């Protein structure tokens, strides 16, 4: 076997495999404990788009100053966010508080495409309507 030919074919196979792969990214959305409804809806729609593209979404609630006293508001916001996106993604864990940030990570739901039906040849007995005379 020609070693040069083998190298060439191997390189072509690797290039094709690399071209067809989808790199999963983690998209981050930042909230504050008192985020308004419109801003929340806007970011939720972005998260839906990210999950449909197959990326993971990390929702972060930042606490500044005295807001850290109300961590329950941030966790409630993250639970609401995860519940709103339940159709598109599942949370990997419950919301966690780390320092001045609370976060939750959502993974997209795997959508299994329906199997494609093979087109049948034009067979008159297979489903043709009866002939009227």
XYZ file of C-alpha atoms in Angstrom:
133
model
C 0.000 0.000 0.000
C 1.226 3.474 -0.822
C 1.938 5.352 2.407
C 1.469 8.751 0.761
C -1.958 7.715 -0.543
C -2.940 6.453 2.937
C -1.854 9.763 4.506
C -3.849 11.724 1.939
C -7.020 9.667 2.491
C -6.647 9.850 6.269
C -6.272 13.622 6.112
C -9.397 13.888 3.912
C -11.422 11.749 6.361
C -10.340 13.911 9.308
C -11.205 17.095 7.415
C -14.714 15.792 6.599
C -15.307 14.731 10.211
C -14.182 18.130 11.470
C -16.384 19.941 8.981
C -19.529 18.082 10.059
C -19.116 18.499 13.817
C -20.943 21.098 15.912
C -19.002 22.653 18.752
C -21.248 23.180 21.776
C -20.701 26.559 23.371
C -21.871 27.921 26.704
C -23.806 31.147 26.207
C -24.105 33.324 29.311
C -27.022 35.604 30.176
C -26.684 38.041 33.083
C -29.568 39.205 35.219
C -29.966 41.350 38.316
C -32.402 40.483 41.138
C -34.818 43.225 40.092
C -34.712 42.625 36.303
C -37.825 44.052 34.628
C -40.315 41.799 32.791
C -39.484 43.134 29.327
C -35.747 42.627 29.837
C -36.432 39.159 31.227
C -38.567 38.234 28.177
C -35.908 39.580 25.811
C -33.188 37.453 27.405
C -35.491 34.425 27.627
C -36.048 34.619 23.862
C -32.282 34.718 23.304
C -31.891 31.666 25.542
C -34.543 29.808 23.533
C -32.640 30.572 20.333
C -29.343 29.423 21.888
C -30.888 26.146 23.091
C -32.475 25.471 19.702
C -29.057 25.929 18.088
C -27.745 23.216 20.418
C -25.709 25.405 22.787
C -25.816 25.368 26.568
C -27.076 28.432 28.457
C -25.714 29.728 31.736
C -28.045 32.187 33.486
C -26.320 34.335 36.111
C -27.883 36.688 38.644
C -25.387 39.287 39.888
C -25.854 40.807 43.322
C -24.318 44.224 43.961
C -24.078 46.074 47.215
C -26.988 45.435 49.536
C -28.729 43.191 47.019
C -26.776 40.238 48.455
C -29.196 40.289 51.405
C -31.966 39.167 49.007
C -30.489 36.042 47.462
C -33.936 34.452 47.561
C -35.066 36.867 44.810
C -32.209 35.744 42.582
C -32.872 32.055 43.129
C -36.576 32.610 42.482
C -35.702 34.366 39.207
C -33.463 31.476 38.122
C -36.114 28.882 38.990
C -38.660 30.862 36.969
C -36.174 31.039 34.077
C -35.584 27.272 34.171
C -39.341 26.607 34.319
C -39.990 28.895 31.329
C -37.350 27.047 29.282
C -38.399 23.528 30.323
C -39.706 22.881 26.806
C -36.304 23.710 25.250
C -33.730 22.699 27.866
C -33.229 21.025 31.196
C -31.301 22.457 34.141
C -28.214 20.451 35.024
C -28.540 21.336 38.721
C -30.439 23.582 41.090
C -29.426 27.275 41.177
C -26.191 27.742 43.124
C -24.885 30.777 44.961
C -21.152 31.339 44.535
C -19.863 34.565 45.992
C -21.965 37.434 44.697
C -23.425 35.429 41.794
C -26.144 32.815 41.569
C -26.230 30.675 38.435
C -27.954 27.772 36.731
C -26.783 25.843 33.659
C -29.311 24.646 31.063
C -28.626 21.963 28.443
C -30.657 21.632 25.248
C -33.135 18.803 24.933
C -32.077 16.279 22.318
C -34.623 16.310 19.513
C -34.732 13.035 17.643
C -35.745 13.668 14.036
C -38.569 11.429 12.804
C -37.410 8.643 10.490
C -37.721 9.543 6.840
C -40.207 7.492 4.896
C -38.990 5.967 1.690
C -40.981 6.978 -1.334
C -42.776 4.023 -2.829
C -42.720 3.455 -6.549
C -45.927 4.175 -8.404
C -47.660 0.868 -7.749
C -51.293 0.870 -8.874
C -52.293 -1.786 -6.331
C -50.570 -0.060 -3.408
C -53.098 2.651 -2.796
C -54.487 3.875 -6.031
C -58.141 4.830 -5.931
C -60.513 2.382 -7.564
C -61.261 2.986 -11.209
C -64.884 3.900 -11.972
C -66.365 2.981 -15.303
